[in-house]
Amino acid sequence: ITGIRLAPKEKLDIPVLFMPDTMKMYEAVVVIHVMRENGENWPYEDSTELNKDLKSFTIAENGGIQGILWIYPVHGISEAPQDKLIPAVVRCRAKQRVERRVEVLLTGVVPGANAVPVARNSAMVNTNKPANIQEEVQVTDGFSTSVEFRYELQCQSNEIKSQLGASVGMHLIQRKQDRESGNITLIFNIVFAPNKPMRNEATLVIQLTAGGVWKFPMLFIATEPEVDDVINIEAVGLNKESIVGFKLTSQTR
């Protein structure tokens, strides 16, 4: 785009449209070239400090600065659609412990290929029996080119992150890939050991090192705990106090 006039201190919005058709990261640069409206050059001083930044200037024949360049790198990361995904529910009574196995399907992954079709139907599958956050895994399974991933359990707030961080453990136990479609299945073992009732949502985010991102919703529910004990107080008479003693043990300091 040429011929845009800017007054002093005026702002310019530059829209960048990103419509990926492959599950990978795209790289580009936005270059802004500014010249004076009257065609005059900026004065140029031949200094060592300025020479380091000559790549940001266009120098005229007479030695003046004809134009100034601003170069902004842009990284576009493809993200799989997740409109109709059903959250994987992990439920447990407070003060107890449960293990669940969560299986996720990453569609549109072809190891070693430059063009990977966009994932159209990524899905959360299966939440029956057993998070290390930001763990890196390699999916090989007999393929010559490995596919590297990072996974993370993301929360909507720091408060939820603190609650789940103390009660949820997660690690990858199995990965496999379909040779025909290229789809990858990852199976996670999730340990949920809540110490109080809660209902928190989270998102399992899996990122391909090459740029693709898949997100799967999860729901952690901790119901009321079982009764710890029953305290019986026997009356000793009318208008007289009865006392019973019992000990409480704190699990923290």
Short mmCIF file of C-alpha atoms in Angstrom, two decimals:
data_model
loop_
_atom_site.label_atom_id
_atom_site.label_comp_id
_atom_site.label_asym_id
_atom_site.label_seq_id
_atom_site.Cartn_x
_atom_site.Cartn_y
_atom_site.Cartn_z
CA ILE A 1 0.00 0.00 0.00
CA THR A 2 1.42 3.38 -0.96
CA GLY A 3 0.39 6.99 -0.69
CA ILE A 4 -0.79 6.99 2.95
CA ARG A 5 -0.33 10.43 4.51
CA LEU A 6 0.33 10.76 8.22
CA ALA A 7 0.26 13.98 10.21
CA PRO A 8 2.73 14.44 13.10
CA LYS A 9 1.79 12.24 16.11
CA GLU A 10 -0.92 10.53 14.06
CA LYS A 11 -1.52 6.79 14.52
CA LEU A 12 -1.89 4.23 11.75
CA ASP A 13 -3.62 0.85 12.18
CA ILE A 14 -2.28 -1.88 9.90
CA PRO A 15 -4.63 -4.90 9.63
CA VAL A 16 -3.02 -8.32 9.28
CA LEU A 17 -5.28 -11.16 8.04
CA PHE A 18 -4.27 -14.75 8.83
CA MET A 19 -6.15 -17.68 7.21
CA PRO A 20 -3.98 -20.83 7.51
CA ASP A 21 -4.74 -23.95 5.52
CA THR A 22 -2.01 -26.11 7.05
CA MET A 23 -1.19 -27.03 10.66
CA LYS A 24 2.14 -25.26 10.95
CA MET A 25 3.63 -21.89 11.84
CA TYR A 26 3.83 -19.20 9.16
CA GLU A 27 6.37 -16.39 9.23
CA ALA A 28 6.19 -13.00 7.56
CA VAL A 29 7.30 -9.42 8.09
CA VAL A 30 5.38 -6.17 7.98
CA VAL A 31 7.57 -3.45 6.45
CA ILE A 32 6.69 0.23 6.83
CA HIS A 33 8.58 2.65 4.59
CA VAL A 34 8.27 6.33 5.51
CA MET A 35 9.37 9.25 3.31
CA ARG A 36 8.87 12.97 3.58
CA GLU A 37 5.87 14.30 1.70
CA ASN A 38 7.85 17.16 0.14
CA GLY A 39 10.43 14.71 -1.24
CA GLU A 40 13.32 16.17 0.77
CA ASN A 41 15.83 13.93 2.50
CA TRP A 42 16.69 13.78 6.16
CA PRO A 43 20.24 14.93 6.93
CA TYR A 44 22.71 12.09 7.23
CA GLU A 45 25.74 12.02 9.53
CA ASP A 46 28.36 9.43 8.73
CA SER A 47 28.79 8.07 12.23
CA THR A 48 29.70 4.59 13.45
CA GLU A 49 26.52 4.37 15.51
CA LEU A 50 24.33 5.23 12.51
CA ASN A 51 26.15 2.85 10.20
CA LYS A 52 25.05 -0.07 12.40
CA ASP A 53 21.43 0.75 11.58
CA LEU A 54 21.79 1.43 7.86
CA LYS A 55 19.51 -1.51 7.10
CA SER A 56 16.66 0.63 8.49
CA PHE A 57 17.32 3.49 6.06
CA THR A 58 17.25 4.04 2.33
CA ILE A 59 20.13 6.35 1.39
CA ALA A 60 19.82 8.79 -1.50
CA GLU A 61 22.61 9.44 -4.03
CA ASN A 62 23.47 12.75 -2.42
CA GLY A 63 24.05 11.05 0.93
CA GLY A 64 20.81 12.04 2.65
CA ILE A 65 18.30 9.64 4.16
CA GLN A 66 15.51 9.17 1.64
CA GLY A 67 13.35 6.82 3.68
CA ILE A 68 13.10 5.08 7.04
CA LEU A 69 12.06 1.45 7.45
CA TRP A 70 10.26 -0.22 10.36
CA ILE A 71 10.29 -4.01 10.11
CA TYR A 72 7.96 -6.08 12.31
CA PRO A 73 8.20 -9.89 12.25
CA VAL A 74 4.88 -11.75 12.35
CA HIS A 75 4.39 -15.38 13.41
CA GLY A 76 1.09 -17.03 12.50
CA ILE A 77 0.27 -20.17 14.52
CA SER A 78 -2.43 -22.51 13.20
CA GLU A 79 -5.01 -23.58 15.78
CA ALA A 80 -7.39 -26.50 15.34
CA PRO A 81 -11.12 -25.68 15.66
CA GLN A 82 -12.76 -26.71 18.92
CA ASP A 83 -16.38 -25.61 18.52
CA LYS A 84 -18.15 -28.86 19.37
CA LEU A 85 -15.71 -30.45 21.81
CA ILE A 86 -17.28 -31.97 24.92
CA PRO A 87 -15.25 -31.40 28.11
CA ALA A 88 -13.57 -34.43 29.65
CA VAL A 89 -14.91 -34.64 33.21
CA VAL A 90 -12.73 -35.81 36.10
CA ARG A 91 -14.81 -36.28 39.25
CA CYS A 92 -13.72 -37.17 42.76
CA ARG A 93 -14.86 -36.73 46.37
CA ALA A 94 -12.80 -34.26 48.37
CA LYS A 95 -10.04 -35.86 50.48
CA GLN A 96 -9.92 -38.83 48.13
CA ARG A 97 -7.86 -39.66 45.04
CA VAL A 98 -8.87 -40.80 41.57
CA GLU A 99 -6.96 -41.64 38.38
CA ARG A 100 -8.40 -41.15 34.91
CA ARG A 101 -7.09 -41.87 31.44
CA VAL A 102 -7.79 -39.09 28.95
CA GLU A 103 -7.31 -39.72 25.23
CA VAL A 104 -7.04 -36.88 22.71
CA LEU A 105 -6.90 -36.99 18.93
CA LEU A 106 -4.66 -34.58 17.01
CA THR A 107 -5.84 -34.45 13.41
CA GLY A 108 -3.87 -33.06 10.49
CA VAL A 109 -0.35 -34.11 11.56
CA VAL A 110 1.91 -35.55 8.86
CA PRO A 111 5.54 -36.02 10.03
CA GLY A 112 8.11 -34.70 7.61
CA ALA A 113 5.58 -33.04 5.32
CA ASN A 114 5.74 -29.33 4.58
CA ALA A 115 2.00 -29.03 3.98
CA VAL A 116 -0.26 -30.42 6.70
CA PRO A 117 -4.05 -30.25 6.17
CA VAL A 118 -5.91 -28.20 8.75
CA ALA A 119 -7.56 -30.19 11.53
CA ARG A 120 -11.32 -30.06 11.01
CA ASN A 121 -12.59 -32.49 13.63
CA SER A 122 -10.19 -32.60 16.57
CA ALA A 123 -11.99 -34.40 19.37
CA MET A 124 -11.68 -35.32 23.02
CA VAL A 125 -12.22 -39.03 23.34
CA ASN A 126 -12.66 -41.45 26.22
CA THR A 127 -12.33 -40.55 29.89
CA ASN A 128 -12.13 -43.86 31.71
CA LYS A 129 -9.34 -45.15 34.03
CA PRO A 130 -5.43 -43.00 35.01
CA ALA A 131 0.05 -32.83 34.57
CA ASN A 132 3.35 -32.27 34.37
CA ILE A 133 2.88 -28.77 33.00
CA GLN A 134 4.82 -27.83 29.87
CA GLU A 135 6.47 -31.20 29.36
CA GLU A 136 8.01 -31.83 25.94
CA VAL A 137 7.32 -35.18 24.27
CA GLN A 138 8.46 -36.80 21.07
CA VAL A 139 6.06 -38.89 18.99
CA THR A 140 8.01 -41.35 16.90
CA ASP A 141 6.27 -44.76 16.88
CA GLY A 142 8.39 -46.13 14.06
CA PHE A 143 8.45 -42.99 11.88
CA SER A 144 11.77 -41.69 10.62
CA THR A 145 10.84 -38.07 11.39
CA SER A 146 9.81 -37.32 14.98
CA VAL A 147 7.02 -34.93 15.88
CA GLU A 148 7.69 -32.81 18.96
CA PHE A 149 4.97 -31.49 21.24
CA ARG A 150 4.52 -29.47 24.39
CA TYR A 151 1.44 -29.81 26.56
CA GLU A 152 0.07 -27.62 29.33
CA LEU A 153 -3.02 -27.40 31.51
CA GLN A 154 -4.23 -23.78 31.28
CA CYS A 155 -6.70 -22.14 33.68
CA GLN A 156 -8.87 -19.04 33.45
CA SER A 157 -7.42 -17.39 36.57
CA ASN A 158 -4.49 -17.63 38.96
CA GLU A 159 -6.86 -18.74 41.72
CA ILE A 160 -8.06 -21.74 39.69
CA LYS A 161 -4.49 -22.46 38.64
CA SER A 162 -3.43 -22.54 42.28
CA GLN A 163 -6.26 -24.91 43.26
CA LEU A 164 -5.68 -27.31 40.38
CA GLY A 165 -1.91 -27.12 40.67
CA ALA A 166 -2.11 -28.54 44.18
CA SER A 167 -4.58 -31.29 43.33
CA VAL A 168 -3.95 -32.37 39.71
CA GLY A 169 -1.06 -34.40 38.33
CA MET A 170 -0.75 -35.20 34.64
CA HIS A 171 1.68 -37.06 32.40
CA LEU A 172 1.73 -38.65 28.97
CA ILE A 173 1.70 -42.46 29.05
CA GLN A 174 1.18 -43.39 25.41
CA ARG A 175 1.29 -41.89 21.90
CA LYS A 176 0.48 -43.50 18.61
CA GLN A 177 0.00 -42.38 15.03
CA ASP A 178 -2.16 -43.66 12.21
CA ARG A 179 0.06 -44.25 9.19
CA GLU A 180 -2.66 -43.53 6.64
CA SER A 181 -4.26 -40.36 8.02
CA GLY A 182 -1.28 -39.07 10.03
CA ASN A 183 -3.55 -38.42 13.02
CA ILE A 184 -1.86 -38.75 16.39
CA THR A 185 -3.51 -40.10 19.54
CA LEU A 186 -2.09 -39.03 22.90
CA ILE A 187 -3.15 -40.78 26.11
CA PHE A 188 -2.65 -38.95 29.41
CA ASN A 189 -2.83 -40.28 32.95
CA ILE A 190 -4.50 -37.74 35.24
CA VAL A 191 -4.40 -37.96 39.02
CA PHE A 192 -6.99 -35.83 40.85
CA ALA A 193 -6.68 -35.54 44.65
CA PRO A 194 -8.71 -32.52 45.84
CA ASN A 195 -8.68 -31.46 49.48
CA LYS A 196 -11.95 -29.51 49.32
CA PRO A 197 -15.07 -29.30 47.12
CA MET A 198 -14.58 -27.45 43.83
CA ARG A 199 -15.77 -27.21 40.24
CA ASN A 200 -13.08 -25.80 37.97
CA GLU A 201 -12.69 -25.65 34.20
CA ALA A 202 -9.33 -25.96 32.47
CA THR A 203 -7.95 -26.41 28.96
CA LEU A 204 -5.43 -29.00 27.88
CA VAL A 205 -3.27 -27.18 25.31
CA ILE A 206 -1.01 -29.21 23.03
CA GLN A 207 1.38 -27.35 20.76
CA LEU A 208 3.34 -28.77 17.89
CA THR A 209 6.87 -27.40 17.82
CA ALA A 210 6.34 -26.56 14.14
CA GLY A 211 3.42 -24.33 15.09
CA GLY A 212 0.10 -26.20 15.30
CA VAL A 213 -2.05 -25.86 18.43
CA TRP A 214 -4.86 -28.10 19.72
CA LYS A 215 -7.05 -27.22 22.72
CA PHE A 216 -9.27 -29.63 24.66
CA PRO A 217 -11.66 -28.50 27.43
CA MET A 218 -11.61 -30.28 30.79
CA LEU A 219 -13.78 -30.08 33.92
CA PHE A 220 -12.57 -31.03 37.41
CA ILE A 221 -15.31 -31.66 39.98
CA ALA A 222 -14.67 -32.38 43.66
CA THR A 223 -17.81 -33.26 45.62
CA GLU A 224 -18.41 -33.07 49.37
CA PRO A 225 -16.10 -35.35 51.40
CA GLU A 226 -17.26 -38.23 53.54
CA VAL A 227 -17.97 -37.55 57.21
CA ASP A 228 -14.71 -37.89 59.16
CA ASP A 229 -16.29 -39.09 62.40
CA VAL A 230 -19.41 -38.92 64.58
CA ILE A 231 -19.19 -37.12 67.96
CA ASN A 232 -21.63 -38.29 70.62
CA ILE A 233 -22.22 -36.04 73.64
CA GLU A 234 -24.09 -37.63 76.53
CA ALA A 235 -26.13 -35.36 78.80
CA VAL A 236 -25.30 -35.55 82.53
CA GLY A 237 -28.40 -33.67 83.70
CA LEU A 238 -30.65 -30.68 83.09
CA ASN A 239 -28.88 -27.32 82.77
CA LYS A 240 -25.49 -28.99 83.16
CA GLU A 241 -22.68 -28.87 80.62
CA SER A 242 -21.36 -32.02 79.00
CA ILE A 243 -17.87 -31.97 77.49
CA VAL A 244 -16.24 -34.30 75.00
CA GLY A 245 -12.72 -33.92 73.59
CA PHE A 246 -11.37 -34.84 70.17
CA LYS A 247 -8.19 -34.10 68.20
CA LEU A 248 -7.87 -32.32 64.85
CA THR A 249 -4.81 -32.85 62.69
CA SER A 250 -3.82 -30.22 60.12
CA GLN A 251 -2.43 -31.48 56.82
CA THR A 252 -0.48 -28.23 56.37
CA ARG A 253 1.48 -25.91 58.60
#
